[in-house]
mmCIF file of C-alpha atoms in Angstrom:
data_model
loop_
_atom_site.group_PDB
_atom_site.id
_atom_site.type_symbol
_atom_site.label_atom_id
_atom_site.label_comp_id
_atom_site.label_asym_id
_atom_site.label_seq_id
_atom_site.Cartn_x
_atom_site.Cartn_y
_atom_site.Cartn_z
ATOM 1 C CA MET A 249 0.088 -0.526 -0.014
ATOM 2 C CA LYS A 250 1.635 3.418 -0.469
ATOM 3 C CA ILE A 251 0.778 6.659 1.994
ATOM 4 C CA ALA A 252 1.348 10.275 0.745
ATOM 5 C CA LEU A 253 2.389 12.256 2.164
ATOM 6 C CA PRO A 254 2.170 16.856 1.381
ATOM 7 C CA LEU A 255 5.871 18.023 2.393
ATOM 8 C CA THR A 256 7.142 21.777 2.597
ATOM 9 C CA ALA A 257 10.752 23.067 0.800
ATOM 10 C CA SER A 258 12.543 21.891 3.473
ATOM 11 C CA ASP A 259 10.815 18.081 3.717
ATOM 12 C CA GLU A 260 8.675 19.026 6.475
ATOM 13 C CA PHE A 261 4.829 17.910 6.770
ATOM 14 C CA SER A 262 2.646 20.784 5.203
ATOM 15 C CA ALA A 263 -0.146 20.692 7.188
ATOM 16 C CA HIS A 264 -2.140 22.280 4.006
ATOM 17 C CA TYR A 265 -2.044 20.357 0.801
ATOM 18 C CA GLY A 266 -2.519 22.856 -2.010
ATOM 19 C CA ALA A 267 0.535 24.401 -0.173
ATOM 20 C CA ALA A 268 2.521 21.513 -1.281
ATOM 21 C CA ALA A 269 5.610 21.831 -2.765
ATOM 22 C CA LYS A 270 6.649 17.763 -2.682
ATOM 23 C CA PHE A 271 4.716 14.504 -1.680
ATOM 24 C CA ALA A 272 6.189 12.015 0.095
ATOM 25 C CA VAL A 273 5.035 8.583 -0.892
ATOM 26 C CA TYR A 274 5.808 5.088 1.462
ATOM 27 C CA ASP A 275 4.895 1.867 0.804
ATOM 28 C CA VAL A 276 3.679 0.276 3.027
ATOM 29 C CA ASP A 277 3.033 -3.203 4.193
ATOM 30 C CA PRO A 278 -0.044 -2.892 7.007
ATOM 31 C CA THR A 279 0.239 -6.415 8.472
ATOM 32 C CA TYR A 280 3.855 -6.257 9.647
ATOM 33 C CA ARG A 281 3.092 -2.951 10.132
ATOM 34 C CA ALA A 282 7.019 -1.736 8.039
ATOM 35 C CA VAL A 283 7.734 0.717 5.722
ATOM 36 C CA ARG A 284 9.430 -1.252 2.876
ATOM 37 C CA ARG A 285 10.051 2.031 1.541
ATOM 38 C CA LYS A 286 9.904 6.169 1.041
ATOM 39 C CA LEU A 287 9.899 8.377 -2.228
ATOM 40 C CA VAL A 288 9.852 12.204 -2.786
ATOM 41 C CA VAL A 289 7.687 13.137 -5.168
ATOM 42 C CA VAL A 290 7.737 16.637 -7.397
ATOM 43 C CA PRO A 291 3.827 17.155 -9.163
ATOM 44 C CA GLN A 292 5.294 18.957 -12.512
ATOM 45 C CA ALA A 293 2.009 20.130 -12.735
ATOM 46 C CA SER A 294 1.702 23.398 -10.690
ATOM 47 C CA GLU A 295 -1.891 23.376 -10.337
ATOM 48 C CA PRO A 296 -3.063 20.857 -7.476
ATOM 49 C CA CYS A 297 -5.952 19.733 -9.021
ATOM 50 C CA GLN A 298 -3.833 18.023 -10.905
ATOM 51 C CA TRP A 299 -2.301 16.649 -8.540
ATOM 52 C CA PRO A 300 -4.330 13.561 -7.327
ATOM 53 C CA ARG A 301 -3.716 12.027 -11.282
ATOM 54 C CA PHE A 302 -0.269 12.270 -10.524
ATOM 55 C CA LEU A 303 -0.932 11.328 -6.806
ATOM 56 C CA ARG A 304 -2.611 7.855 -8.130
ATOM 57 C CA ALA A 305 -0.584 6.591 -11.241
ATOM 58 C CA ALA A 306 2.270 6.484 -8.057
ATOM 59 C CA GLY A 307 -0.110 4.067 -7.200
ATOM 60 C CA VAL A 308 -0.853 6.407 -3.965
ATOM 61 C CA GLU A 309 -4.347 5.038 -2.466
ATOM 62 C CA LEU A 310 -4.250 6.941 0.844
ATOM 63 C CA MET A 311 -3.878 10.837 1.748
ATOM 64 C CA LEU A 312 -2.383 11.823 4.295
ATOM 65 C CA ALA A 313 -3.248 16.220 4.757
ATOM 66 C CA GLY A 314 -3.491 18.775 7.871
ATOM 67 C CA GLY A 315 -6.340 20.268 5.782
ATOM 68 C CA MET A 316 -7.310 19.995 1.542
ATOM 69 C CA GLY A 317 -10.006 21.779 -0.230
ATOM 70 C CA GLN A 318 -13.293 20.430 -0.780
ATOM 71 C CA GLY A 319 -12.574 20.324 -4.550
ATOM 72 C CA ALA A 320 -8.910 18.334 -4.050
ATOM 73 C CA ARG A 321 -10.974 15.810 -2.276
ATOM 74 C CA ASN A 322 -13.441 15.597 -4.666
ATOM 75 C CA HIS A 323 -10.413 15.673 -7.240
ATOM 76 C CA MET A 324 -8.735 12.269 -4.606
ATOM 77 C CA ALA A 325 -12.078 10.217 -5.066
ATOM 78 C CA GLU A 326 -12.386 10.873 -8.565
ATOM 79 C CA GLN A 327 -8.753 8.696 -9.104
ATOM 80 C CA GLY A 328 -9.285 6.421 -6.324
ATOM 81 C CA VAL A 329 -6.943 8.059 -3.415
ATOM 82 C CA LYS A 330 -8.666 7.980 -0.109
ATOM 83 C CA VAL A 331 -7.986 11.279 1.874
ATOM 84 C CA MET A 332 -7.596 11.401 5.947
ATOM 85 C CA VAL A 333 -7.668 15.439 6.948
ATOM 86 C CA GLY A 334 -7.056 16.749 10.421
ATOM 87 C CA VAL A 335 -3.787 14.960 10.615
ATOM 88 C CA PRO A 336 -1.753 16.764 13.178
ATOM 89 C CA SER A 337 1.281 18.545 12.114
ATOM 90 C CA ASP A 338 4.660 15.554 13.194
ATOM 91 C CA THR A 339 7.581 14.473 11.528
ATOM 92 C CA PRO A 340 6.751 12.486 8.252
ATOM 93 C CA GLU A 341 8.504 10.025 9.733
ATOM 94 C CA ALA A 342 6.263 9.998 12.927
ATOM 95 C CA LEU A 343 3.051 10.243 10.952
ATOM 96 C CA ILE A 344 3.321 7.343 8.881
ATOM 97 C CA GLU A 345 4.638 5.658 12.403
ATOM 98 C CA ALA A 346 1.378 6.358 14.071
ATOM 99 C CA TRP A 347 -0.718 5.887 10.769
ATOM 100 C CA LEU A 348 1.210 1.918 11.239
ATOM 101 C CA ALA A 349 0.645 1.295 14.453
ATOM 102 C CA GLY A 350 -3.275 2.126 13.626
ATOM 103 C CA ASN A 351 -3.029 5.542 16.739
ATOM 104 C CA LEU A 352 -3.241 8.204 14.058
ATOM 105 C CA ARG A 353 -7.259 9.378 13.958
ATOM 106 C CA GLY A 354 -7.728 12.393 11.252
ATOM 107 C CA GLY A 355 -9.435 15.371 13.275
ATOM 108 C CA VAL A 356 -11.059 18.722 11.817
ATOM 109 C CA ASN A 357 -10.056 20.030 8.324
ATOM 110 C CA ALA A 358 -7.765 22.795 8.575
ATOM 111 C CA CYS A 359 -9.339 24.157 5.853
ATOM 112 C CA GLU A 360 -12.970 24.906 6.865
ATOM 113 C CA GLY A 361 -13.040 28.544 7.426
ATOM 114 C CA ARG A 362 -10.500 31.163 7.409
ATOM 115 C CA GLY A 363 -6.674 30.513 8.468
ATOM 116 C CA PRO A 364 -4.125 32.702 9.444
ATOM 117 C CA GLY A 365 -3.085 35.487 7.032
ATOM 118 C CA GLY A 366 -6.719 35.563 5.674
ATOM 119 C CA HIS A 367 -6.434 32.596 3.304
ATOM 120 C CA VAL A 368 -9.403 31.385 2.362
ATOM 121 C CA HIS A 369 -10.073 27.696 3.192
ATOM 122 C CA ALA A 370 -13.016 25.499 1.537
ATOM 123 C CA GLY A 371 -16.924 26.907 3.627
ATOM 124 C CA ASP A 372 -15.443 30.168 2.877
ATOM 125 C CA SER A 373 -17.784 31.552 -0.549
ATOM 126 C CA ALA A 374 -14.801 31.141 -2.939
ATOM 127 C CA HIS A 375 -14.818 27.037 -2.141
ATOM 128 C CA GLU A 376 -18.862 26.968 -1.248
ATOM 129 C CA ASP A 377 -19.651 25.270 -4.259
ATOM 130 C CA GLY A 378 -16.861 22.589 -3.402
ATOM 131 C CA SER A 379 -14.457 23.724 -6.749
ATOM 132 C CA CYS A 380 -10.771 23.824 -6.181
ATOM 133 C CA HIS A 381 -10.749 27.345 -7.679
ATOM 134 C CA CYS A 382 -8.005 25.996 -9.799
ATOM 135 C CA ALA A 383 -7.486 26.454 -13.724
ATOM 136 C CA HIS A 384 -9.887 23.693 -15.017
#
C-alpha cells in the first residue's frame, strides 16, 4: 500500500495540501506495520487540482493531510485515492509510524474557515461550490 503526505520545500509535513512543494510517498506493509520504501516526488503540474492523477499514477491509495479543500478531496475521490484530513502536524516519519500502529486519527480539517493571513479555505464563499478554483 502507498501512502502520500504533502511536504514543504524543506521536507517538513505541509499542513495544507495545496501549499505542498512535493510529496513523500511511503510504500508500507500494513500487516507487518513496516515501511518498505520512501520516495519523494515533485509534481510537474503547478495546479493542485492536477496532483491527484499524478499521485494515483504513482500508486498512492491514501493521502494524509492536515487540511484539504472539498474540490481537492473530490479530485482525489475521482482517482480512487482516500483522504484523511485533520492529521496533526508532526514529522512525516512519525505520522506514518502512527498510522501503521493504528494510532493516527483524523480531526478537524485545517481547511475549514479562514486561516492565518486571510487564506480562504473550504467553507468560505470561495469554495462553497465544492470546486478547487484552479484553472479547471
